[in-house]
Coordinates of C-alpha atoms in Angstrom, one line a residue:
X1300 CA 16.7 49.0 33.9
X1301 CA 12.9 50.2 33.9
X1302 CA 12.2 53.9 32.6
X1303 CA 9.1 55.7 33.4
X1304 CA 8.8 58.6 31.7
X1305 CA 6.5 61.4 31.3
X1306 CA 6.8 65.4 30.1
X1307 CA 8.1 66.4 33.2
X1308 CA 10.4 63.8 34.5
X1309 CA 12.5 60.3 33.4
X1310 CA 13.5 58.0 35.8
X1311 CA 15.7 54.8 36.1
X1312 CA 14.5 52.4 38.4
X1313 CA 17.2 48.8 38.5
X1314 CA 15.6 46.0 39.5
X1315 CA 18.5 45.0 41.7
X1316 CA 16.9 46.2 45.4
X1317 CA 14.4 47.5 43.2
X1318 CA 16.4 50.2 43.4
X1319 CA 15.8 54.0 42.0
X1320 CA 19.0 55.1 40.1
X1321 CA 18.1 58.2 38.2
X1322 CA 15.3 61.0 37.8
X1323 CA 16.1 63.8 35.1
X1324 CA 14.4 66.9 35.2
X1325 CA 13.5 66.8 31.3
X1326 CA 12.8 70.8 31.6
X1327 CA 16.1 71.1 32.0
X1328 CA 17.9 68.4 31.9
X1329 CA 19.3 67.8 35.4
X1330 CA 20.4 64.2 36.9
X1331 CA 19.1 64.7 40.7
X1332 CA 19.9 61.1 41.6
X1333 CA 23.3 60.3 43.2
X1334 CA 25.2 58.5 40.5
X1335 CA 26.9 55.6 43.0
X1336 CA 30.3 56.4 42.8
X1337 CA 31.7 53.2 44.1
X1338 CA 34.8 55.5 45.5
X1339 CA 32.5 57.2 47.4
X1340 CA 29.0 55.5 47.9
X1341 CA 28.1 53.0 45.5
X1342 CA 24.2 52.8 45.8
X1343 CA 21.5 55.5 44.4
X1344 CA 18.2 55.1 46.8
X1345 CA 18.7 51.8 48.3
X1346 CA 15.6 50.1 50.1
X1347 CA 16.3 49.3 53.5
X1348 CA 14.5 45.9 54.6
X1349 CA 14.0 44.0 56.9
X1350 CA 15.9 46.0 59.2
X1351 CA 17.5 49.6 59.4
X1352 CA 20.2 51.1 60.7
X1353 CA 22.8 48.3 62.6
X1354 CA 21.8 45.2 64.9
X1355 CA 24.0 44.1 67.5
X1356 CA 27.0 41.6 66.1
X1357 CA 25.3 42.0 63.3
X1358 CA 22.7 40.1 64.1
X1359 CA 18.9 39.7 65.7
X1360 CA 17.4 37.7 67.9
X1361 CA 13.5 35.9 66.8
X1362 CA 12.3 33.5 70.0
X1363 CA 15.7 33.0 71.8
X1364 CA 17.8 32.2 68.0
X1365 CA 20.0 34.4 66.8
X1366 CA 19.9 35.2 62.7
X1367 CA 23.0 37.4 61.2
X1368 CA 22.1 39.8 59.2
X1369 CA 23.8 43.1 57.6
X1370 CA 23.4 46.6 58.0
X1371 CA 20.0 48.2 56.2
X1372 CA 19.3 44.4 55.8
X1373 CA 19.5 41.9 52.6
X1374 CA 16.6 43.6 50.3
X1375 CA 19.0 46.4 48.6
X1376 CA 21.8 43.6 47.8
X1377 CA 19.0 41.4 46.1
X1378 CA 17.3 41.6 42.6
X1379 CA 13.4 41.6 42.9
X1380 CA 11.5 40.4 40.4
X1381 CA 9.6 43.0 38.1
X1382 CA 5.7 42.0 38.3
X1383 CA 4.4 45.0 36.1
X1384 CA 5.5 48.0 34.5
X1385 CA 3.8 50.7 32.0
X1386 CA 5.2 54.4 30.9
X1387 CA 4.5 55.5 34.6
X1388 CA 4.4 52.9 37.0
X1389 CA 6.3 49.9 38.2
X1390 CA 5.9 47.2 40.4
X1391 CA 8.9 44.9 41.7
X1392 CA 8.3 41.9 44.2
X1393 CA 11.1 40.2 46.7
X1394 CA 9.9 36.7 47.9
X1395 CA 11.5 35.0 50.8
X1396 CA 13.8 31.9 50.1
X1397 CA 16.3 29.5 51.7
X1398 CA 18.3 32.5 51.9
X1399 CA 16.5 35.3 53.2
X1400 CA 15.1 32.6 56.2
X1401 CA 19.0 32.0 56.9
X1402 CA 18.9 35.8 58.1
X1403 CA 15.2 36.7 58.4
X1404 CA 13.0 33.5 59.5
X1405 CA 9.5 35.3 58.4
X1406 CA 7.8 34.2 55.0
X1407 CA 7.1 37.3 53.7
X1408 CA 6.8 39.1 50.2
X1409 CA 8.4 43.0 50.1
X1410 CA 7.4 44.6 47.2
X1411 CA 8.3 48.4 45.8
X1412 CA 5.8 49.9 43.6
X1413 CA 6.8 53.0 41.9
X1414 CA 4.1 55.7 40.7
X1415 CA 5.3 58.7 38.5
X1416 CA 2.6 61.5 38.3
X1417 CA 3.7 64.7 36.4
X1418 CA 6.2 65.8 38.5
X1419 CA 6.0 63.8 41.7
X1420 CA 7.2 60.6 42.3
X1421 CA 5.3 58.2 44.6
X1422 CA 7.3 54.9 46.3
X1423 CA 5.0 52.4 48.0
X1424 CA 6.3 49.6 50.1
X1425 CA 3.8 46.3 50.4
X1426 CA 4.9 44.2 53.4
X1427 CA 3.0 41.0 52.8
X1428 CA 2.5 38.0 55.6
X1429 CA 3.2 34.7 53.9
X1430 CA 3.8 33.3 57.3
X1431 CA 1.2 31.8 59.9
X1432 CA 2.5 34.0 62.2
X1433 CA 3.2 37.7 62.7
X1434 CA 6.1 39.0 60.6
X1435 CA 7.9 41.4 62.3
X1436 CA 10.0 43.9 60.4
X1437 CA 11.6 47.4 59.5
X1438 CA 11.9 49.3 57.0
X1439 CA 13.1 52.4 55.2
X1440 CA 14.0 54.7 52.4
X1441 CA 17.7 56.0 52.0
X1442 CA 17.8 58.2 48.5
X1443 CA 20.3 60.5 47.5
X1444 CA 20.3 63.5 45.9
X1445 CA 22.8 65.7 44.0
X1446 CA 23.6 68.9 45.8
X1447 CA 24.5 71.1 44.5
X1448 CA 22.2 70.8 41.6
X1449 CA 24.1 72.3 39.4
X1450 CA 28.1 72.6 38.7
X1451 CA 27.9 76.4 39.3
X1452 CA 26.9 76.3 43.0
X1453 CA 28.6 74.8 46.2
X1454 CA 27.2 72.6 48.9
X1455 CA 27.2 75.6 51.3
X1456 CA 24.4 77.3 48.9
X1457 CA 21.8 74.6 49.9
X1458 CA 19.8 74.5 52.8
X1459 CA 17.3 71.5 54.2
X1460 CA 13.5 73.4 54.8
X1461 CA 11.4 71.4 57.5
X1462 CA 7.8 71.9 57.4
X1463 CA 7.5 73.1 60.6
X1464 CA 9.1 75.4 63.2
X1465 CA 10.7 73.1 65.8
X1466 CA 14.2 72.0 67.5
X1467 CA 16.1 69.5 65.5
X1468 CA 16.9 67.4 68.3
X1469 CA 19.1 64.7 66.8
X1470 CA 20.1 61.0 68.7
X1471 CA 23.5 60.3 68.1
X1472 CA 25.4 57.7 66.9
X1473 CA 29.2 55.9 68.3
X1474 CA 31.7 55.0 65.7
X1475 CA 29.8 51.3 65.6
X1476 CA 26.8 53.1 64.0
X1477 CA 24.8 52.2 67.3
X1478 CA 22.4 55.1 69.5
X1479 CA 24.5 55.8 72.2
X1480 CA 21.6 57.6 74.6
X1481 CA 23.0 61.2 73.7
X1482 CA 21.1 63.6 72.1
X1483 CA 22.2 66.9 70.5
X1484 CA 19.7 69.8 69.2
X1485 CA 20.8 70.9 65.6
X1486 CA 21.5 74.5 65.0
X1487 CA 19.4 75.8 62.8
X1488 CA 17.4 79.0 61.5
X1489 CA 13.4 78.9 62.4
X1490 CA 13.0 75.7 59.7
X1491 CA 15.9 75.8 57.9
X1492 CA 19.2 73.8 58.3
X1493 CA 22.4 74.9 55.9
X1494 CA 24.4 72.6 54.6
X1495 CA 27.9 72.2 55.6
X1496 CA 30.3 69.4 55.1
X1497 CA 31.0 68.7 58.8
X1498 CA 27.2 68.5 59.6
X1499 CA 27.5 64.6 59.4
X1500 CA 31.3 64.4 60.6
X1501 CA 29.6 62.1 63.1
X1502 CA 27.6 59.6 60.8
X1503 CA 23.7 60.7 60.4
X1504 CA 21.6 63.4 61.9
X1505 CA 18.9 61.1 63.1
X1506 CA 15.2 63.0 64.2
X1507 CA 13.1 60.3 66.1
X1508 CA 10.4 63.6 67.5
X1509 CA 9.8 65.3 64.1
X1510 CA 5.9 66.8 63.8
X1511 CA 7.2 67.8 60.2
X1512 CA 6.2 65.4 57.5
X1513 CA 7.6 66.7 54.9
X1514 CA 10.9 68.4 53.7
X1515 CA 12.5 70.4 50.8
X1516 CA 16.3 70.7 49.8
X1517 CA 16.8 74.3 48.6
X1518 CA 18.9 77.0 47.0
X1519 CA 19.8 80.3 48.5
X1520 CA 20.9 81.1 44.6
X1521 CA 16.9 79.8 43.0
X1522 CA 13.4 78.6 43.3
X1523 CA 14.2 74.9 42.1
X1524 CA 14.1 72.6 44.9
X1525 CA 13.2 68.7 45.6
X1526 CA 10.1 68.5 48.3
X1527 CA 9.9 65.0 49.9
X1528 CA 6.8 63.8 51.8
X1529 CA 6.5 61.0 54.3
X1530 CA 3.3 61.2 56.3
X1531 CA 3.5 58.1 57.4
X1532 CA 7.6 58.1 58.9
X1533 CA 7.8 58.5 62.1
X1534 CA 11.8 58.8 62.2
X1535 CA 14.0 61.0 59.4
X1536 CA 17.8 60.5 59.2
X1537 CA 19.5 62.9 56.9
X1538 CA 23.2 61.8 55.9
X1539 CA 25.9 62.5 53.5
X1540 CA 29.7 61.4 53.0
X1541 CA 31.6 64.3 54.5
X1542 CA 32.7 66.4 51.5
X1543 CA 30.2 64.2 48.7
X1544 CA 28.1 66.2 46.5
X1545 CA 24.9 64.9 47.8
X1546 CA 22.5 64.5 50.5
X1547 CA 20.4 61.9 51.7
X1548 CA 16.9 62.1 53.1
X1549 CA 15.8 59.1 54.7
X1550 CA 12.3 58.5 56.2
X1551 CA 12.6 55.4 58.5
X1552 CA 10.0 52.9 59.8
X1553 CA 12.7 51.7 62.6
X1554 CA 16.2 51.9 63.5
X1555 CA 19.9 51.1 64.7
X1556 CA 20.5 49.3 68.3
X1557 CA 21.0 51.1 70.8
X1558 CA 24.7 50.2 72.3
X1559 CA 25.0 46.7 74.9
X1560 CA 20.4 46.6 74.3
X1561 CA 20.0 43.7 72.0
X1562 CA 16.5 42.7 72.7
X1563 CA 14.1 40.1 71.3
X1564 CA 13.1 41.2 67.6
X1565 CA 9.5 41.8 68.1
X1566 CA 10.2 44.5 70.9
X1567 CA 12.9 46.3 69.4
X1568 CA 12.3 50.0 68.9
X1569 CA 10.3 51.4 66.3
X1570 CA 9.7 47.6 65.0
X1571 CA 6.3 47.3 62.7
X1572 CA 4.4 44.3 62.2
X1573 CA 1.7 42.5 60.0
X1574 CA 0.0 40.3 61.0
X1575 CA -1.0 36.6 59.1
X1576 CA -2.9 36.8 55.9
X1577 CA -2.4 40.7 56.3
X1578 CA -0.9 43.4 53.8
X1579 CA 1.2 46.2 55.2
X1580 CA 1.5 49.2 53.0
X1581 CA 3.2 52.5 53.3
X1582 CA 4.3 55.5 50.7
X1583 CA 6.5 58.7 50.6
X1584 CA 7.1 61.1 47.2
X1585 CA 9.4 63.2 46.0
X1586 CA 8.8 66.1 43.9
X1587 CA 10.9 68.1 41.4
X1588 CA 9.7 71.8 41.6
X1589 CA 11.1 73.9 39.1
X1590 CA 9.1 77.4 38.8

């Protein structure tokens, strides 16, 4: 485990998935990472590479092959390797191998930097092209937080508050975890959605048309909240285990299949690309405000 730590904030970050597994409000104390109950969820803030959401069979299809591959892809499963780290910043690296080519056939180098600054912490991803061709790819971020924050409070105090005014126009999901072409527009109050158990009875609220970039879980009972910031997503799922104390906010670079439309890799939706001898690079932060 790696700990960055500064006055404000101390966070765990486990180098298997190059995972974050804990930030503690040192003001007061408070564990705002989902502890991984294996009986509910077992995983923190997985990384979600190369791909997200489900492929068809479980698989995807790169120049007429087909590769299996998993659910949110191989990268959470796998321990990176930890290139640098100081009080408040870390740097872990995943190279390609036999393995990864099995289900992935790109030469490529994922690597999750980790920045803590007061009380904001920034997550880089690095998508680098080891290949002589273009690496075609997804990713994502999938952390959970504890709601309530606090063991006086219930789930139903919390509320989601989008940075804009706008309908919350989610595309659903059929039992395989695949888009089924139906949408359904989230009630919701101006730019605020309440918690409720049965909000994600049917798998994850998943926004592909957001203009907000940024989001803040909140308390009807205080001020604290966690603001996250994405500028660069262009699709947010929000998900929880019915009846789990916590929530996930998930800003996604890609997605799930759409049911029966396996298509080639390189032109399925939301796919991003870097091309050879080229970096990709991406960020989001969370913040812990507590006023």
């Amino acid at each position: 485990m790696v700990t960055l730590e500064n006055e404000y904030l101390r966070v765990g970050i486990n180098a298997l998935g190059a995972q974050l597994s804990s930030i503690i409000d040192k003001r007061d104390g408070m564990e705002h990472i989902w502890q991984a109950n294996p009986a509910v969820w077992a995983y923190h803030s997985p990384n979600l590479f190369p791909v997200v959401g489900g492929c068809i069979n479980d698989s995807i299809l790169v120049d007429g092959k087909t590769f299996p591959i998993k659910r949110h892809g191989f990268a959470r499963n796998i321990p990176f390797k930890k290139i640098e780290s100081s009080p408040n910043h870390a740097q872990f690296a995943l190279r390609y191998n036999e393995e990864t080519l099995n289900s992935f056939p790109y030469k490529f180098e994922f690597q999750v930097v980790y920045h803590l600054d007061k009380n904001q912490l920034r997550v880089m991803y690095k998508v680098i092209n080891l290949d002589n061709k273009t690496v075609y790819f997804s990713l994502g971020a999938h952390p959970a937080f504890n709601v309530p924050f606090g063991d006086d409070e219930q789930y139903e105090d919390y509320f989601v508050e989008f940075e804009k005014s706008e309908p919350l126009i989610s595309h659903q999901l059929n039992n395989q975890g695949f888009f089924n072409g139906e949408t359904q527009t989230i009630p919701s109050n101006e730019n605020k959605l309440n918690l409720k158990n049965e909000l994600f009875i049917k798998d994850a609220l998943v926004f592909k048309s957001l203009a907000s970039r940024k989001v803040k879980i909140k308390s009807t009972n205080h001020n604290k909240h966690i603001a996250i910031e994405y500028p660069h997503f262009n699709y947010l799922g929000l998900w929880a285990k019915p009846g789990a104390p916590f929530l996930c906010i998930e800003p996604w670079l890609g997605c799930a299949d759409t049911d029966a439309q396996q298509t080639e890799f390189s032109k399925k939706e939301a796919i991003q690309q870097v091309e050879h001898g080229h970096v990709f690079e991406t960020e989001f932060c969370m913040s812990i405000i507590n006023d």
